[in-house]
Amino acid sequence: ETGVTQSPTHLIKTRGQQVTLRCSSQSGHNTVSWYQQALGQGPQFIFQYYREEENGRGNFPPRFSGLQFPNYSSELNVNALELDDSALYLCASSAPPGIRGNYGYTFGSGTRLTVV
Amino acid sequence: KNEVEQSPQNLTAQEGEFITINCSYSVGISALHWLQQHPGGGIVSLFMLSSGKKKHGRLIATINIQEKHSSLHITASHPRDSAVYICAVRSFAGNQFYFGTGTSLTVIP
């Protein structure tokens, strides 16, 4: 059983550019959520995808968008990068809320994005 | 004010000590999670709670829904327990997640 894999592990982008981060979900999990963690802060919820549709969103602007694919892997896209977007981006997969046996989330190791 | 508050922010303990980390939240929740984050960012989900108490090895997590409070206890602490412990809640409506800023634990041999 594989865990959650995120790619790339590190990335440097220039302000104004666009970035795509990728996440593979754990086997048997069909819900993926994304989080932004700034240095010294707790993670902030960006959004969640279930069955290829966004079903929950935090307080992030529309330039943060996502996709979930039929194999439940996911992408996070950020357009028009700003310096404050520099952070660790974490992905987590889980079974759907309320499903018996959903005992938690499996997190990836994150992608560290630096915007210069 | 944050929806999730943790205390203490930083904690240093001697090996073998009993440790308690507290979490209070202000929103209605469907579940509360305790997470462990090691240097470099990797996060491990320790517990998911909606009521009562759970135990896994030396870790114990409790939740009081009426008081909107949860605690994470570590018995017989060990230097390998050194990490940041994060409390996170999933709101009852809207699939929103809120995180505490974490408790940085250092266990000294």
GROMACS .gro file of C-alpha atoms in nm:
model
  225
    1GLU     CA    1   0.000   0.000   0.000
    2THR     CA    2   0.161   0.327  -0.108
    3GLY     CA    3   0.131   0.650   0.082
    4VAL     CA    4   0.078   0.999  -0.056
    5THR     CA    5   0.343   1.124  -0.295
    6GLN     CA    6   0.392   1.489  -0.381
    7SER     CA    7   0.600   1.637  -0.659
    8PRO     CA    8   0.818   1.825  -0.692
    9THR     CA    9   0.972   1.839  -0.345
   10HIS     CA   10   1.120   2.185  -0.396
   11LEU     CA   11   1.046   2.456  -0.649
   12ILE     CA   12   1.159   2.812  -0.714
   13LYS     CA   13   0.939   3.040  -0.923
   14THR     CA   14   0.937   3.405  -1.015
   15ARG     CA   15   0.661   3.644  -0.912
   16GLY     CA   16   0.384   3.644  -1.174
   17GLN     CA   17   0.452   3.293  -1.296
   18GLN     CA   18   0.219   2.996  -1.269
   19VAL     CA   19   0.290   2.672  -1.086
   20THR     CA   20   0.140   2.322  -1.079
   21LEU     CA   21   0.192   2.091  -0.786
   22ARG     CA   22   0.099   1.723  -0.796
   23CYS     CA   23  -0.025   1.471  -0.544
   24SER     CA   24  -0.102   1.103  -0.564
   25SER     CA   25  -0.351   0.969  -0.313
   26GLN     CA   26  -0.314   0.663  -0.096
   27SER     CA   27  -0.466   0.346  -0.229
   28GLY     CA   28  -0.833   0.325  -0.133
   29HIS     CA   29  -0.865   0.699  -0.067
   30ASN     CA   30  -1.079   0.907  -0.302
   31THR     CA   31  -1.072   1.242  -0.124
   32VAL     CA   32  -0.778   1.479  -0.157
   33SER     CA   33  -0.724   1.805   0.027
   34TRP     CA   34  -0.457   2.072  -0.007
   35TYR     CA   35  -0.302   2.294   0.258
   36GLN     CA   36  -0.064   2.588   0.263
   37GLN     CA   37   0.177   2.617   0.552
   38ALA     CA   38   0.376   2.936   0.585
   39LEU     CA   39   0.695   2.931   0.788
   40GLY     CA   40   0.619   2.904   1.158
   41GLN     CA   41   0.244   2.874   1.103
   42GLY     CA   42  -0.007   2.593   1.112
   43PRO     CA   43  -0.142   2.464   0.781
   44GLN     CA   44  -0.426   2.655   0.618
   45PHE     CA   45  -0.692   2.463   0.429
   46ILE     CA   46  -0.704   2.551   0.058
   47PHE     CA   47  -0.964   2.311  -0.082
   48GLN     CA   48  -1.081   1.951  -0.097
   49TYR     CA   49  -1.173   1.731  -0.393
   50TYR     CA   50  -1.404   1.432  -0.387
   51ARG     CA   51  -1.492   1.236  -0.700
   52GLU     CA   52  -1.323   1.496  -0.918
   53GLU     CA   53  -1.526   1.786  -0.781
   54GLU     CA   54  -1.432   2.056  -0.532
   55ASN     CA   55  -1.647   2.004  -0.221
   56GLY     CA   56  -1.488   2.240   0.027
   57ARG     CA   57  -1.276   2.554   0.007
   58GLY     CA   58  -1.088   2.773   0.250
   59ASN     CA   59  -1.023   3.145   0.228
   60PHE     CA   60  -0.801   3.145  -0.081
   61PRO     CA   61  -0.845   3.355  -0.396
   62PRO     CA   62  -0.956   3.204  -0.729
   63ARG     CA   63  -0.599   3.202  -0.860
   64PHE     CA   64  -0.563   2.890  -0.645
   65SER     CA   65  -0.736   2.615  -0.839
   66GLY     CA   66  -0.726   2.241  -0.849
   67LEU     CA   67  -0.811   1.924  -1.031
   68GLN     CA   68  -0.875   1.568  -0.933
   69PHE     CA   69  -0.832   1.289  -1.184
   70PRO     CA   70  -1.021   0.958  -1.218
   71ASN     CA   71  -0.736   0.779  -1.039
   72TYR     CA   72  -0.791   1.026  -0.748
   73SER     CA   73  -0.457   1.198  -0.794
   74SER     CA   74  -0.474   1.575  -0.780
   75GLU     CA   75  -0.312   1.897  -0.893
   76LEU     CA   76  -0.291   2.236  -0.728
   77ASN     CA   77  -0.246   2.526  -0.967
   78VAL     CA   78  -0.151   2.875  -0.859
   79ASN     CA   79  -0.157   3.158  -1.111
   80ALA     CA   80   0.008   3.499  -1.090
   81LEU     CA   81   0.238   3.395  -0.808
   82GLU     CA   82   0.301   3.643  -0.530
   83LEU     CA   83   0.590   3.653  -0.286
   84ASP     CA   84   0.353   3.558  -0.002
   85ASP     CA   85   0.273   3.233  -0.182
   86SER     CA   86   0.611   3.104  -0.066
   87ALA     CA   87   0.522   2.817   0.165
   88LEU     CA   88   0.509   2.444   0.213
   89TYR     CA   89   0.214   2.298   0.025
   90LEU     CA   90   0.078   1.980   0.175
   91CYS     CA   91  -0.159   1.730   0.024
   92ALA     CA   92  -0.358   1.475   0.219
   93SER     CA   93  -0.581   1.191   0.109
   94SER     CA   94  -0.862   1.025   0.298
   95ALA     CA   95  -1.168   0.811   0.259
   96PRO     CA   96  -1.490   1.014   0.218
   97PRO     CA   97  -1.623   1.181   0.533
   98GLY     CA   98  -1.862   0.958   0.721
   99ILE     CA   99  -1.749   0.637   0.559
  100ARG     CA  100  -1.693   0.361   0.810
  101GLY     CA  101  -1.328   0.299   0.860
  102ASN     CA  102  -1.217   0.654   0.785
  103TYR     CA  103  -0.970   0.687   1.068
  104GLY     CA  104  -0.774   0.982   0.945
  105TYR     CA  105  -0.571   1.140   0.679
  106THR     CA  106  -0.247   1.044   0.511
  107PHE     CA  107  -0.026   1.341   0.436
  108GLY     CA  108   0.240   1.380   0.176
  109SER     CA  109   0.579   1.526   0.262
  110GLY     CA  110   0.493   1.851   0.089
  111THR     CA  111   0.628   2.074  -0.185
  112ARG     CA  112   0.832   2.370  -0.069
  113LEU     CA  113   0.761   2.659  -0.304
  114THR     CA  114   0.977   2.970  -0.304
  115VAL     CA  115   0.862   3.271  -0.502
  116VAL     CA  116   1.131   3.527  -0.577
  117LYS     CA  117  -0.920   3.510   1.695
  118ASN     CA  118  -0.824   3.172   1.552
  119GLU     CA  119  -1.087   2.901   1.533
  120VAL     CA  120  -0.835   2.661   1.691
  121GLU     CA  121  -0.609   2.754   1.981
  122GLN     CA  122  -0.332   2.534   2.113
  123SER     CA  123  -0.125   2.554   2.426
  124PRO     CA  124   0.152   2.565   2.504
  125GLN     CA  125   0.325   2.695   2.191
  126ASN     CA  126   0.658   2.554   2.299
  127LEU     CA  127   0.732   2.276   2.543
  128THR     CA  128   1.059   2.130   2.667
  129ALA     CA  129   1.051   1.814   2.874
  130GLN     CA  130   1.295   1.568   3.024
  131GLU     CA  131   1.286   1.216   2.891
  132GLY     CA  132   1.027   1.012   3.078
  133GLU     CA  133   0.800   1.303   3.165
  134PHE     CA  134   0.425   1.296   3.109
  135ILE     CA  135   0.327   1.560   2.853
  136THR     CA  136  -0.006   1.726   2.783
  137ILE     CA  137  -0.090   1.948   2.488
  138ASN     CA  138  -0.424   2.126   2.486
  139CYS     CA  139  -0.651   2.233   2.203
  140SER     CA  140  -0.963   2.449   2.217
  141TYR     CA  141  -1.187   2.527   1.923
  142SER     CA  142  -1.475   2.761   1.863
  143VAL     CA  143  -1.661   2.605   1.568
  144GLY     CA  144  -1.896   2.311   1.545
  145ILE     CA  145  -1.699   2.013   1.427
  146SER     CA  146  -1.748   1.673   1.275
  147ALA     CA  147  -1.402   1.552   1.378
  148LEU     CA  148  -1.080   1.664   1.544
  149HIS     CA  149  -0.738   1.549   1.433
  150TRP     CA  150  -0.404   1.541   1.608
  151LEU     CA  151  -0.112   1.560   1.368
  152GLN     CA  152   0.262   1.524   1.417
  153GLN     CA  153   0.499   1.723   1.198
  154HIS     CA  154   0.872   1.657   1.192
  155PRO     CA  155   1.142   1.898   1.067
  156GLY     CA  156   1.124   1.909   0.688
  157GLY     CA  157   0.748   1.917   0.688
  158GLY     CA  158   0.628   1.557   0.677
  159ILE     CA  159   0.298   1.518   0.865
  160VAL     CA  160   0.163   1.205   1.026
  161SER     CA  161  -0.198   1.175   1.133
  162LEU     CA  162  -0.198   1.048   1.492
  163PHE     CA  163  -0.565   1.045   1.583
  164MET     CA  164  -0.905   1.136   1.452
  165LEU     CA  165  -1.164   1.190   1.725
  166SER     CA  166  -1.531   1.271   1.732
  167SER     CA  167  -1.593   1.171   2.093
  168GLY     CA  168  -1.432   1.012   2.397
  169LYS     CA  169  -1.078   0.890   2.406
  170LYS     CA  170  -0.831   0.701   2.189
  171LYS     CA  171  -0.500   0.540   2.278
  172HIS     CA  172  -0.213   0.432   2.057
  173GLY     CA  173   0.099   0.315   2.231
  174ARG     CA  174   0.221   0.597   2.456
  175LEU     CA  175  -0.017   0.848   2.300
  176ILE     CA  176  -0.361   0.924   2.436
  177ALA     CA  177  -0.608   1.171   2.289
  178THR     CA  178  -0.928   1.288   2.454
  179ILE     CA  179  -1.205   1.517   2.343
  180ASN     CA  180  -1.487   1.691   2.529
  181ILE     CA  181  -1.741   1.800   2.270
  182GLN     CA  182  -1.947   2.006   2.515
  183GLU     CA  183  -1.643   2.205   2.626
  184LYS     CA  184  -1.491   2.214   2.274
  185HIS     CA  185  -1.160   2.097   2.409
  186SER     CA  186  -0.917   1.818   2.332
  187SER     CA  187  -0.592   1.704   2.488
  188LEU     CA  188  -0.303   1.499   2.358
  189HIS     CA  189  -0.104   1.316   2.622
  190ILE     CA  190   0.234   1.150   2.581
  191THR     CA  191   0.337   0.911   2.855
  192ALA     CA  192   0.704   0.829   2.922
  193SER     CA  193   0.822   1.085   2.669
  194HIS     CA  194   1.124   1.007   2.455
  195PRO     CA  195   1.356   1.228   2.245
  196ARG     CA  196   1.207   1.077   1.929
  197ASP     CA  197   0.874   1.238   2.030
  198SER     CA  198   1.033   1.576   1.956
  199ALA     CA  199   0.819   1.732   1.684
  200VAL     CA  200   0.546   1.986   1.627
  201TYR     CA  201   0.201   1.863   1.726
  202ILE     CA  202  -0.089   2.021   1.545
  203CYS     CA  203  -0.456   2.015   1.633
  204ALA     CA  204  -0.695   2.039   1.339
  205VAL     CA  205  -1.074   2.039   1.321
  206ARG     CA  206  -1.313   1.970   1.039
  207SER     CA  207  -1.616   2.193   1.059
  208PHE     CA  208  -1.958   2.034   1.086
  209ALA     CA  209  -2.079   2.226   0.780
  210GLY     CA  210  -1.888   2.300   0.464
  211ASN     CA  211  -1.590   2.068   0.484
  212GLN     CA  212  -1.371   2.347   0.616
  213PHE     CA  213  -1.056   2.259   0.803
  214TYR     CA  214  -0.901   2.477   1.069
  215PHE     CA  215  -0.558   2.423   1.218
  216GLY     CA  216  -0.387   2.534   1.533
  217THR     CA  217  -0.042   2.687   1.499
  218GLY     CA  218   0.114   2.384   1.661
  219THR     CA  219   0.301   2.297   1.978
  220SER     CA  220   0.674   2.252   1.937
  221LEU     CA  221   0.788   1.975   2.170
  222THR     CA  222   1.149   1.905   2.256
  223VAL     CA  223   1.229   1.606   2.475
  224ILE     CA  224   1.576   1.617   2.627
  225PRO     CA  225   1.759   1.291   2.706
   0.00000   0.00000   0.00000
